[in-house]
Amino acid sequence: MDMRSVSYPRCWLATVISACMLGLPLLASAETAFQYEAPAIAPESASGYTEKPGWATERFAVAAANPLATDAGYQVLKAGGSAVDAAIAVQMVLTLVEPQSSGIGGGAFLMHYDGDEVKAYDGRETAPRAASESLFLNGGGEPLEFMEAAASGLSVGVPGTVRMLEMAHERYGKLPWAELFAPAIMLAEEGFEVSPRLHTSLAGEEKLREDALAGSFYYTEEGEPLPQGHLLQNPALAAILREIAENGSKALHTGPIAEDLVYRVQGHPDRPGAISLEDMATYVAKERAPLCTDWQDYRICGFPPPSSGHLTIMQILGILDRLPALETPLEEDLPSTEWLHLFLEASRLAFADRGKYIADPDFVNAPGGDWSSMLDEEYLAERAELIGEQSVGPDGAEAGRPGGVETAWATQPTQPEYGTSHISIIDEEGNAVAMTTTIEAAFGSRMLADGGTGLAGGYLLNNELTDFSFTPLGADGTPIANRVEAGKRPRSSMSPTLVFDRETDELVASLGSPGGAAIIHYTAKALVAMLEWGLDAQEALNLPHAITLGGPAYLEEGRFPAAVLEALNELGHDASERELVSGLQAIQRTDDGFFGGADPRREGVVMGD
Ligand code: GLU
């Protein structure tokens, strides 16, 4: 079939435009509580590290990766909206102002606490029905290069963020769904100033320029990235958001907007993908049982598989806890070499298990029949015993046997992961949200979709399917748990986390981060820093990072004395420096209310009253 012949009606827009032109009340009417006012927000400096003050609030707080997005959530909370209401407003603004990281073309995980119960909502992208385990293999059976696979139609999963938010809103929404779109629609129509980070991301991007729509939307005629401060309007996104505001997720998953997505994915000039209208229409968000794990005086609740986040974080923290306590985990306000050694070794062990066992639970069984086997006390004690004075070194850690049974999976080799945004919110009634949201790599599949409007702009399609293992089998022919299968959700590292006091059951913190697989290290260290070392949310987020996915170790560039790097190398870590751009946001409860921190490495801020 000639994919270009897939037709989609462009006339649908006429109804939207004429309604807008006539000033018909598609959104907030005069008698509703929420009236959005676009703020004047000064852009931050373009530097990679901006000191943040930390923010104390009394009644509610919202933390997100961009000031306009945080402000939209703040205005919703101020108007009496719930944490979920605010999350919806934040996400829609992020689609517009931080398009490189998340949006309506991607997926997300949302943890919710309503003062009584914790729930986990899964809006992860799914592989189309027509996908097979050879999705990312070339004609010779070799895996494609990462960017060949990512910047293509192959990598696009059926998006799930909007359906997931709709599911959460049905339960926890207080303000009408449509009103929550007002901030993003107004900013898309009137324009917003391109932020330093968006500008820098555009400047560093090659493939996006090649996309028919994105190339002319985000770059000047001379091929320059839009400058910082440029007032950018996105009429296509405004029209799409109006449709979703009016008609819910079905406006995205069926009809002309879905037809346009399918047309673009199937019509990719180099490597077309296989998403069908049926895939779009039948996407379901899922409520999953959250994983809650006791650790020291706290109960830490996080996302279950298909995320590897909580299990891997809690393996690291659980292993550390079973090692003799260090006298100086912090030295001159930095994690000490001794602590870094143990943290990296625990990470090597945890990532070995992650690579073997964790994948979509609708397709693979947990080791021993239950994911809790991976956090079993005796099992973690056995794993902790493997840590010695020297590092096991790159690829020296092997997966264990949680649950005591041999599971026939081959270990997935490590692959790059990037992108993403984290939102933490606590509303006045004590409802809390921790939501991590992604289109996977920066600018996802590098395909902008205008929803068939024919207007300038649109939203970016994800490349989430590259979170599957490119190779379906290990060297000996054993299947890899996280291989591509039709209708499956790729393994994630996203770690939206809610922390409770074990004794009082009170909410203690909401946090999470982007950063690919390093989300796990960023979040684990922030938890240790806040809960064990007693740092406040901002101090905890400022601490420099150290990571390993099992191979070499990396220290955050320019943040540790040279002696630390040398010492880790003497211990066998094969360590070097590199940029480690987390985007942590955290809100913690204090005696007077809340204290929020935003990552100094990105543009996030916290607001509240
Ligand atoms: N796609 C990744 C995941 O779901 C996140 C990418 C990132 O944070 O950079 O784990």
Coordinates of C-alpha atoms and ligand atoms in Angstrom, one line a residue:
M1 CA 0.0 0.0 0.0
D2 CA 1.2 3.5 -0.8
M3 CA 1.3 4.9 2.7
R4 CA 1.2 8.4 1.4
S5 CA -2.2 7.7 0.1
V6 CA -3.6 7.2 3.6
S7 CA -6.0 10.1 3.6
Y8 CA -7.0 12.2 6.5
P9 CA -9.5 15.0 6.3
R10 CA -8.0 18.4 6.8
C11 CA -11.4 20.0 7.0
W12 CA -12.0 18.9 10.6
L13 CA -10.1 22.0 11.7
A14 CA -12.8 24.2 10.2
T15 CA -15.1 23.5 13.2
V16 CA -12.4 24.4 15.7
I17 CA -11.3 27.5 13.9
S18 CA -14.8 28.8 13.3
A19 CA -15.6 28.2 17.0
C20 CA -12.5 30.0 18.0
M21 CA -13.2 32.9 15.6
L22 CA -16.7 33.3 16.9
G23 CA -15.3 33.3 20.4
L24 CA -17.3 30.3 21.4
P25 CA -16.6 29.1 24.9
L26 CA -14.6 26.0 24.2
L27 CA -12.9 26.4 27.5
A28 CA -13.3 28.1 30.9
S29 CA -16.6 29.9 31.0
A30 CA -17.1 33.0 33.1
E31 CA -18.7 31.1 36.1
T32 CA -16.0 28.5 36.4
A33 CA -13.4 28.8 39.2
F34 CA -10.2 28.6 37.1
Q35 CA -9.2 31.6 35.1
Y36 CA -5.6 31.2 33.8
E37 CA -3.4 34.3 33.5
A38 CA -0.2 34.0 31.5
P39 CA 2.7 35.0 33.7
A40 CA 5.7 37.1 32.8
I41 CA 8.5 34.7 33.5
A42 CA 12.1 35.7 33.1
P43 CA 14.2 33.1 31.3
E44 CA 17.1 31.7 33.3
S45 CA 20.7 31.9 32.3
A46 CA 21.8 29.4 29.7
S47 CA 24.5 28.0 32.0
G48 CA 24.3 24.3 32.7
Y49 CA 24.2 24.8 36.5
T50 CA 22.0 27.4 38.2
E51 CA 21.9 27.6 42.0
K52 CA 18.4 27.2 43.2
P53 CA 17.2 28.5 46.6
G54 CA 14.8 25.7 47.5
W55 CA 11.2 26.8 48.2
A56 CA 9.3 26.7 51.5
T57 CA 5.5 26.6 51.2
E58 CA 2.7 26.1 53.7
R59 CA -0.3 24.6 52.1
F60 CA 0.6 23.2 48.7
A61 CA 3.4 23.0 46.2
V62 CA 4.2 22.0 42.6
A63 CA 7.6 21.3 41.1
A64 CA 8.2 20.9 37.4
A65 CA 10.9 21.3 34.9
N66 CA 9.9 24.6 33.4
P67 CA 8.7 27.8 35.1
L68 CA 5.7 28.2 32.8
A69 CA 4.6 24.6 33.5
T70 CA 5.1 25.0 37.2
D71 CA 3.1 28.2 37.2
A72 CA 0.2 26.5 35.3
G73 CA 0.1 23.9 38.0
Y74 CA 0.3 26.5 40.7
Q75 CA -2.7 28.5 39.3
V76 CA -4.7 25.3 39.1
L77 CA -3.9 24.5 42.8
K78 CA -4.7 28.0 43.8
A79 CA -8.1 27.8 42.1
G80 CA -8.9 24.7 44.3
G81 CA -7.8 22.1 41.8
S82 CA -6.5 18.7 42.9
A83 CA -2.9 17.4 42.5
V84 CA -4.1 15.4 39.4
D85 CA -5.7 18.5 38.0
A86 CA -2.5 20.4 38.4
A87 CA -0.5 17.6 36.8
I88 CA -2.7 17.7 33.7
A89 CA -2.2 21.5 33.3
V90 CA 1.6 21.0 33.9
Q91 CA 1.8 18.2 31.3
M92 CA 0.0 20.1 28.6
V93 CA 2.2 23.2 29.1
L94 CA 5.3 20.9 29.0
T95 CA 4.2 19.5 25.7
L96 CA 4.5 23.1 24.4
V97 CA 7.5 24.6 26.2
E98 CA 9.7 21.5 26.9
P99 CA 8.8 19.6 23.7
Q100 CA 12.2 17.8 23.7
S101 CA 11.3 15.9 26.9
S102 CA 7.6 14.9 27.2
G103 CA 4.2 15.4 25.8
I104 CA 0.9 14.1 24.5
G105 CA 2.9 12.0 21.9
G106 CA 4.6 10.1 24.7
G107 CA 4.0 8.0 27.8
A108 CA 4.1 8.4 31.6
F109 CA 3.8 6.8 35.0
L110 CA 1.9 8.5 37.7
M111 CA 1.9 7.6 41.4
H112 CA -1.0 9.0 43.5
Y113 CA -1.7 9.3 47.2
D114 CA -5.2 10.4 48.3
G115 CA -4.5 10.6 52.0
D116 CA -5.3 6.9 52.4
E117 CA -4.2 4.8 49.4
V118 CA -1.3 4.8 47.0
K119 CA -2.2 4.0 43.3
A120 CA 0.0 3.6 40.3
Y121 CA -1.2 4.6 36.8
D122 CA 0.6 3.2 33.8
G123 CA 0.5 5.3 30.6
R124 CA 3.5 3.6 29.0
E125 CA 3.7 3.4 25.2
T126 CA 2.9 0.0 23.7
A127 CA 4.4 -1.7 20.6
P128 CA 2.0 -2.0 17.7
R129 CA 0.2 -5.3 17.0
A130 CA 2.4 -5.7 13.9
A131 CA 5.7 -5.4 15.8
S132 CA 8.0 -8.4 16.1
E133 CA 11.2 -9.1 18.0
S134 CA 13.2 -8.3 14.9
L135 CA 11.9 -4.7 14.9
F136 CA 15.3 -3.2 15.4
L137 CA 17.4 -5.7 13.4
N138 CA 18.7 -4.9 9.9
G139 CA 18.4 -7.2 6.9
G140 CA 21.6 -9.0 8.1
G141 CA 20.1 -9.7 11.5
E142 CA 22.3 -7.1 13.2
P143 CA 20.9 -4.5 15.6
L144 CA 20.5 -1.0 14.1
E145 CA 22.5 1.9 15.3
F146 CA 20.6 3.7 18.1
M147 CA 19.9 6.9 16.2
E148 CA 18.9 5.0 13.0
A149 CA 16.3 3.2 15.1
A150 CA 15.2 6.2 17.2
A151 CA 14.8 8.8 14.4
S152 CA 12.4 6.7 12.5
G153 CA 8.8 5.4 12.4
L154 CA 9.9 2.1 13.9
S155 CA 10.6 3.5 17.4
V156 CA 7.2 5.2 17.8
G157 CA 5.0 3.5 20.4
V158 CA 1.3 4.1 20.8
P159 CA 1.2 7.1 23.2
G160 CA -0.4 6.7 26.6
T161 CA 0.0 10.0 28.6
V162 CA -3.4 11.5 27.8
R163 CA -5.3 8.3 28.4
M164 CA -3.5 7.8 31.7
L165 CA -4.2 11.4 32.8
E166 CA -7.8 11.0 31.8
M167 CA -8.0 7.8 34.0
A168 CA -6.5 9.6 36.9
H169 CA -8.8 12.6 36.4
E170 CA -11.9 10.5 36.4
R171 CA -10.9 9.4 39.9
Y172 CA -9.2 12.4 41.4
G173 CA -10.2 15.4 39.2
K174 CA -11.9 18.4 40.9
L175 CA -11.9 21.0 38.1
P176 CA -13.4 20.1 34.8
W177 CA -11.0 18.4 32.4
A178 CA -11.4 21.1 29.6
E179 CA -10.4 23.9 31.9
L180 CA -7.0 22.3 32.7
F181 CA -6.0 22.8 29.0
A182 CA -6.5 26.6 29.2
P183 CA -2.9 27.5 30.1
A184 CA -1.3 25.4 27.3
I185 CA -3.8 26.6 24.7
M186 CA -3.4 30.2 25.7
L187 CA 0.4 30.0 25.6
A188 CA 0.3 28.0 22.3
E189 CA -1.9 30.7 20.7
E190 CA -0.2 33.8 22.1
G191 CA 3.3 32.4 22.1
F192 CA 5.9 31.6 24.7
E193 CA 9.5 32.5 24.9
V194 CA 11.9 29.8 23.8
S195 CA 13.8 28.8 26.9
P196 CA 17.6 28.6 27.1
R197 CA 17.4 24.8 27.4
L198 CA 15.0 24.4 24.5
H199 CA 17.3 26.6 22.4
T200 CA 20.4 24.6 23.4
S201 CA 18.6 21.3 22.7
L202 CA 17.6 22.5 19.3
A203 CA 21.2 23.7 18.6
G204 CA 22.6 20.3 19.4
E205 CA 20.1 18.3 17.3
E206 CA 20.8 17.0 13.8
K207 CA 17.9 14.7 12.9
L208 CA 15.0 17.0 13.9
R209 CA 16.0 19.4 11.1
E210 CA 15.4 16.7 8.6
D211 CA 11.7 16.3 9.6
A212 CA 9.4 18.0 7.2
L213 CA 7.4 19.9 9.8
A214 CA 9.9 20.3 12.7
G215 CA 12.7 21.5 10.4
S216 CA 10.8 24.6 9.4
F217 CA 9.1 25.1 12.8
Y218 CA 12.0 25.0 15.2
Y219 CA 14.7 26.4 12.9
T220 CA 15.0 29.6 10.9
E221 CA 15.2 29.6 7.1
E222 CA 19.0 29.8 7.5
G223 CA 18.9 26.6 9.5
E224 CA 19.6 28.3 12.9
P225 CA 17.8 27.0 16.0
L226 CA 15.2 29.5 17.2
P227 CA 17.0 31.9 19.6
Q228 CA 16.4 32.0 23.3
G229 CA 13.6 34.4 24.0
H230 CA 12.0 34.0 20.6
L231 CA 8.2 34.2 20.9
L232 CA 7.0 30.9 19.5
Q233 CA 3.3 30.2 18.7
N234 CA 2.1 26.7 18.1
P235 CA -1.3 26.9 16.4
A236 CA -1.4 23.2 15.5
L237 CA -0.9 22.2 19.1
A238 CA -3.5 24.7 20.3
A239 CA -6.0 23.2 17.9
I240 CA -5.2 19.7 19.0
L241 CA -5.4 20.5 22.7
R242 CA -8.8 22.2 22.1
E243 CA -10.0 18.9 20.6
I244 CA -8.7 16.9 23.5
A245 CA -10.0 19.4 26.0
E246 CA -13.5 19.1 24.5
N247 CA -13.6 15.4 23.6
G248 CA -11.1 13.7 25.9
S249 CA -8.5 11.2 24.9
K250 CA -10.6 9.8 22.1
A251 CA -9.8 13.0 20.1
L252 CA -6.1 11.9 20.1
H253 CA -6.7 8.1 19.8
T254 CA -9.4 8.2 17.0
G255 CA -10.4 10.5 14.2
P256 CA -8.2 12.9 12.3
I257 CA -5.5 13.4 14.9
A258 CA -4.9 9.6 15.2
E259 CA -5.1 9.3 11.4
D260 CA -2.4 11.9 11.1
L261 CA -0.1 10.1 13.5
V262 CA -0.6 6.8 11.7
Y263 CA 0.1 8.5 8.4
R264 CA 3.3 10.0 9.6
V265 CA 4.6 6.8 11.3
Q266 CA 3.7 4.6 8.3
G267 CA 5.0 7.2 5.9
H268 CA 8.4 7.8 7.5
P269 CA 10.7 8.3 4.5
D270 CA 13.5 6.0 5.7
R271 CA 12.1 3.5 8.1
P272 CA 8.3 3.4 8.4
G273 CA 6.7 2.1 11.5
A274 CA 3.6 0.0 11.8
I275 CA 1.2 1.7 14.2
S276 CA -2.4 1.3 13.0
L277 CA -5.6 3.1 13.7
E278 CA -6.7 0.0 15.6
D279 CA -3.5 0.3 17.8
M280 CA -4.3 3.9 18.5
A281 CA -8.0 3.3 19.3
T282 CA -7.5 0.3 21.6
Y283 CA -4.7 1.8 23.8
V284 CA -5.5 1.4 27.5
A285 CA -3.9 3.0 30.5
K286 CA -3.5 0.5 33.3
E287 CA -3.8 0.8 37.0
R288 CA -1.1 -1.3 38.6
A289 CA -0.4 -2.3 42.2
P290 CA 2.3 0.1 43.4
L291 CA 5.4 -1.4 45.1
C292 CA 5.9 -0.2 48.6
T293 CA 9.1 -1.2 50.4
D294 CA 10.1 -0.6 54.0
W295 CA 13.5 1.0 54.3
Q296 CA 14.9 2.4 57.6
D297 CA 12.1 4.5 59.2
Y298 CA 10.3 4.9 55.9
R299 CA 8.0 3.2 53.4
I300 CA 9.1 4.0 49.9
C301 CA 6.4 3.5 47.2
G302 CA 7.4 3.4 43.5
F303 CA 6.4 2.1 40.2
P304 CA 6.3 -1.6 39.5
P305 CA 7.3 -3.2 36.1
P306 CA 7.3 -2.3 33.3
S307 CA 9.4 0.2 35.2
S308 CA 12.7 -1.1 36.6
G309 CA 12.9 2.0 38.7
H310 CA 11.6 1.1 42.1
L311 CA 13.0 -2.5 42.1
T312 CA 16.5 -1.3 41.2
I313 CA 16.5 1.7 43.5
M314 CA 15.4 -0.5 46.4
Q315 CA 17.9 -3.2 45.6
I316 CA 20.7 -0.6 45.8
L317 CA 19.3 0.9 49.0
G318 CA 18.7 -2.5 50.5
I319 CA 22.2 -3.8 49.7
L320 CA 23.8 -0.6 51.1
D321 CA 21.8 -1.1 54.3
R322 CA 23.2 -4.6 54.7
L323 CA 26.8 -3.3 54.6
P324 CA 28.7 -2.0 57.7
A325 CA 27.8 1.6 58.3
L326 CA 30.4 4.2 57.2
E327 CA 31.6 6.8 59.5
T328 CA 31.9 9.4 56.8
P329 CA 29.4 8.9 54.0
L330 CA 29.7 12.6 53.3
E331 CA 33.1 14.4 53.3
E332 CA 33.1 18.2 52.9
D333 CA 29.6 18.1 51.7
L334 CA 30.3 15.5 48.9
P335 CA 29.6 11.8 48.9
S336 CA 32.9 10.2 50.2
T337 CA 35.0 7.8 48.1
E338 CA 34.1 5.0 50.5
W339 CA 30.4 5.7 50.0
L340 CA 30.7 6.0 46.2
H341 CA 32.5 2.7 46.0
L342 CA 29.7 0.9 47.9
F343 CA 27.0 2.8 45.9
L344 CA 28.6 1.9 42.6
E345 CA 29.1 -1.8 43.6
A346 CA 25.5 -2.0 44.8
S347 CA 24.5 -0.4 41.5
R348 CA 26.5 -3.0 39.5
L349 CA 24.7 -5.9 41.3
A350 CA 21.2 -4.3 40.9
F351 CA 21.7 -3.5 37.3
A352 CA 22.8 -7.1 36.6
D353 CA 19.4 -8.3 37.9
R354 CA 17.6 -5.5 36.1
G355 CA 19.2 -6.5 32.8
K356 CA 18.0 -10.1 33.2
Y357 CA 14.6 -10.1 34.9
I358 CA 12.6 -6.9 34.5
A359 CA 10.2 -6.3 31.6
D360 CA 6.5 -5.8 31.0
P361 CA 4.7 -8.0 33.6
D362 CA 1.9 -8.7 31.1
F363 CA 4.5 -10.7 29.1
V364 CA 7.1 -12.0 31.6
N365 CA 6.8 -13.6 35.0
A366 CA 8.5 -12.2 38.0
P367 CA 11.4 -14.3 39.3
G368 CA 9.9 -16.7 41.8
G369 CA 6.4 -15.5 40.8
D370 CA 6.5 -12.2 42.6
W371 CA 8.7 -9.1 42.1
S372 CA 9.2 -8.9 45.9
S373 CA 11.7 -11.8 45.4
M374 CA 14.1 -9.2 44.1
L375 CA 13.9 -7.3 47.4
D376 CA 13.8 -10.3 49.7
E377 CA 15.9 -9.6 52.8
E378 CA 18.0 -12.8 52.6
Y379 CA 18.5 -12.3 48.9
L380 CA 19.8 -8.8 49.4
A381 CA 22.0 -9.9 52.3
E382 CA 23.5 -12.5 49.9
R383 CA 24.1 -9.9 47.3
A384 CA 25.6 -7.5 49.8
E385 CA 28.2 -10.2 50.7
L386 CA 29.5 -10.0 47.1
I387 CA 30.8 -6.5 47.7
G388 CA 34.5 -6.4 48.6
E389 CA 37.2 -3.7 49.0
Q390 CA 37.9 -3.8 45.3
S391 CA 35.3 -3.3 42.6
V392 CA 34.2 -6.3 40.6
G393 CA 34.9 -3.9 37.7
P394 CA 33.1 -3.3 34.4
D395 CA 30.7 -6.2 33.6
G396 CA 32.0 -8.1 36.7
A397 CA 28.6 -8.3 38.4
E398 CA 26.3 -11.1 37.4
A399 CA 22.6 -11.5 38.0
G400 CA 21.6 -13.4 41.0
R401 CA 18.7 -15.9 41.5
P402 CA 16.0 -14.0 43.2
G403 CA 13.2 -16.4 44.3
G404 CA 15.8 -19.2 44.2
V405 CA 14.7 -20.4 40.8
E406 CA 16.7 -20.4 37.5
T407 CA 14.8 -18.2 35.1
A408 CA 15.6 -18.7 31.5
W409 CA 16.3 -15.1 30.4
A410 CA 19.5 -13.8 28.7
T411 CA 20.8 -10.5 30.1
Q412 CA 20.0 -7.5 28.0
P413 CA 23.1 -5.5 26.9
T414 CA 23.0 -1.8 28.1
Q415 CA 21.6 0.7 25.6
P416 CA 21.4 4.5 25.7
E417 CA 18.3 6.2 27.2
Y418 CA 17.7 10.0 27.4
G419 CA 15.0 12.8 27.7
T420 CA 12.0 13.0 30.0
S421 CA 10.6 15.3 32.7
H422 CA 9.5 14.8 36.3
I423 CA 6.5 16.5 38.1
S424 CA 5.9 16.4 41.9
I425 CA 2.7 18.0 43.4
I426 CA 1.1 18.1 46.8
D427 CA -2.3 19.8 47.0
E428 CA -4.1 21.5 49.9
E429 CA -6.0 18.3 50.9
G430 CA -2.8 16.3 51.1
N431 CA -3.2 14.5 47.8
A432 CA 0.2 13.9 46.3
V433 CA 1.4 13.1 42.7
A434 CA 4.8 11.9 41.5
M435 CA 4.7 11.7 37.7
T436 CA 7.5 11.0 35.4
T437 CA 6.7 11.6 31.7
T438 CA 8.7 11.0 28.6
I439 CA 9.0 10.9 24.8
E440 CA 12.3 8.9 25.5
A441 CA 15.2 10.6 23.7
A442 CA 15.4 14.4 23.2
F443 CA 12.7 15.2 20.6
G444 CA 11.7 11.6 20.6
S445 CA 11.5 10.1 17.1
R446 CA 12.3 13.5 15.6
M447 CA 8.8 13.6 14.0
L448 CA 6.5 16.5 14.6
A449 CA 2.8 15.8 14.1
D450 CA 0.4 18.6 13.3
G451 CA -2.7 16.4 13.9
G452 CA -3.8 16.9 10.3
T453 CA -4.5 20.6 11.0
G454 CA -2.2 21.9 8.3
L455 CA -1.2 24.6 10.8
A456 CA 2.4 25.4 12.0
G457 CA 3.8 23.3 14.8
G458 CA 2.3 20.3 16.6
Y459 CA 3.6 17.7 19.1
L460 CA 6.5 15.3 18.9
L461 CA 6.1 11.6 18.5
N462 CA 8.0 9.4 21.0
N463 CA 10.8 6.9 20.3
E464 CA 9.9 4.8 23.4
L465 CA 10.2 1.5 21.6
T466 CA 14.0 1.9 21.6
D467 CA 13.7 1.1 25.4
F468 CA 13.2 -2.5 24.3
S469 CA 16.2 -4.7 23.8
F470 CA 17.3 -4.3 20.1
T471 CA 18.5 -7.9 20.1
P472 CA 15.8 -10.4 21.1
L473 CA 18.2 -13.2 22.1
G474 CA 21.4 -13.6 24.1
A475 CA 24.5 -15.1 22.5
D476 CA 23.4 -18.6 23.3
G477 CA 19.9 -18.1 21.8
T478 CA 18.1 -17.6 25.1
P479 CA 15.4 -15.0 24.8
I480 CA 15.8 -11.6 26.5
A481 CA 12.9 -10.7 28.8
N482 CA 12.7 -7.1 27.4
R483 CA 12.6 -8.1 23.7
V484 CA 10.0 -6.5 21.4
E485 CA 6.7 -8.2 21.3
A486 CA 3.4 -7.1 19.8
G487 CA 1.4 -5.0 22.3
K488 CA 4.1 -5.0 24.9
R489 CA 5.4 -2.0 27.0
P490 CA 9.1 -1.4 26.9
R491 CA 11.0 -1.6 30.2
S492 CA 11.5 1.8 31.8
S493 CA 13.8 3.4 34.4
M494 CA 11.3 6.0 35.4
S495 CA 11.0 6.2 39.1
P496 CA 8.2 8.5 40.4
T497 CA 8.5 8.0 44.2
L498 CA 6.3 8.7 47.2
V499 CA 7.8 8.3 50.7
F500 CA 5.9 7.7 53.9
D501 CA 6.8 7.6 57.6
R502 CA 6.4 4.0 58.6
E503 CA 5.2 4.9 62.1
T504 CA 2.7 7.7 61.4
D505 CA 1.9 6.8 57.7
E506 CA 2.4 10.5 56.9
L507 CA 3.6 11.5 53.5
V508 CA 7.2 12.5 53.7
A509 CA 8.2 13.3 50.1
S510 CA 7.4 13.1 46.4
L511 CA 10.3 13.0 44.0
G512 CA 11.7 11.7 40.7
S513 CA 13.9 12.6 37.8
P514 CA 14.6 12.2 34.1
G515 CA 18.0 10.9 32.9
G516 CA 17.6 7.5 31.3
A517 CA 18.8 4.5 33.3
A518 CA 20.7 7.0 35.5
I519 CA 17.2 8.1 36.9
I520 CA 17.8 5.1 39.2
H521 CA 21.0 6.5 40.7
Y522 CA 19.8 10.1 40.8
T523 CA 16.7 9.1 42.7
A524 CA 18.4 6.5 45.0
K525 CA 21.0 9.1 46.0
A526 CA 18.4 11.8 46.6
L527 CA 16.5 9.4 48.9
V528 CA 19.7 8.6 50.9
A529 CA 20.6 12.3 51.1
M530 CA 17.2 13.4 52.3
L531 CA 16.2 10.5 54.5
E532 CA 19.5 9.2 55.9
W533 CA 21.9 12.2 55.7
G534 CA 19.2 14.7 56.7
L535 CA 19.8 17.1 53.8
D536 CA 16.9 19.3 52.6
A537 CA 15.4 18.7 49.2
Q538 CA 17.5 21.3 47.5
E539 CA 20.8 20.3 49.1
A540 CA 20.0 16.7 48.2
L541 CA 19.4 17.5 44.6
N542 CA 22.6 19.6 44.4
L543 CA 24.9 16.7 45.3
P544 CA 27.1 15.6 42.5
H545 CA 26.3 12.3 40.8
A546 CA 28.1 9.0 40.3
I547 CA 26.6 6.2 38.2
T548 CA 27.3 2.8 36.6
L549 CA 25.0 0.7 34.5
G550 CA 27.3 -2.3 35.2
G551 CA 30.2 -1.3 32.9
P552 CA 32.4 1.7 33.5
A553 CA 31.6 4.2 36.2
Y554 CA 31.0 7.9 35.5
L555 CA 31.4 10.9 37.9
E556 CA 29.6 14.2 37.2
E557 CA 32.0 16.4 35.3
G558 CA 33.9 19.0 37.4
R559 CA 32.1 18.2 40.6
F560 CA 34.5 15.9 42.5
P561 CA 38.2 16.5 43.4
A562 CA 40.6 14.6 41.1
A563 CA 41.6 12.5 44.1
V564 CA 38.2 10.9 44.2
L565 CA 38.4 9.8 40.6
E566 CA 41.8 8.4 41.1
A567 CA 40.8 6.5 44.2
L568 CA 37.8 5.0 42.4
N569 CA 40.1 3.9 39.6
E570 CA 42.5 2.3 42.0
L571 CA 39.5 0.3 43.3
G572 CA 38.9 -0.9 39.8
H573 CA 35.8 1.1 38.7
D574 CA 37.1 2.3 35.3
A575 CA 35.8 5.7 36.2
S576 CA 35.8 8.9 34.1
E577 CA 34.0 12.2 34.1
R578 CA 31.0 13.1 32.0
E579 CA 28.0 15.4 32.0
L580 CA 25.2 13.8 34.1
V581 CA 22.2 15.9 33.5
S582 CA 19.6 14.9 36.0
G583 CA 16.3 16.8 36.3
L584 CA 15.3 15.9 39.8
Q585 CA 12.3 17.6 41.5
A586 CA 11.4 16.9 45.1
I587 CA 8.9 18.1 47.6
Q588 CA 9.3 17.1 51.2
R589 CA 7.1 17.6 54.2
T590 CA 8.4 19.9 56.9
D591 CA 7.1 20.9 60.3
D592 CA 5.7 24.1 58.7
G593 CA 4.4 22.7 55.5
F594 CA 6.6 21.7 52.5
F595 CA 10.1 22.4 51.2
G596 CA 10.7 21.9 47.5
G597 CA 13.9 21.5 45.5
A598 CA 14.5 21.7 41.8
D599 CA 17.5 20.4 40.0
P600 CA 20.2 23.1 39.4
R601 CA 21.1 21.3 36.2
R602 CA 17.8 22.2 34.4
E603 CA 15.2 24.9 34.4
G604 CA 12.8 23.6 37.0
V605 CA 11.2 25.7 39.8
V606 CA 8.8 25.0 42.7
M607 CA 5.8 27.2 43.4
G608 CA 3.2 27.1 46.2
D609 CA 1.5 29.0 48.9
Ligands
GLU1 N1 12.8 6.3 28.2 C1 13.4 6.2 29.4 C2 12.6 5.4 30.4 O1 11.4 5.3 30.3 C3 13.5 7.5 30.1 C4 14.5 8.4 29.3 C5 15.1 9.5 30.1 O2 14.7 9.8 31.2 O3 16.0 10.1 29.7 O4 13.1 4.8 31.3

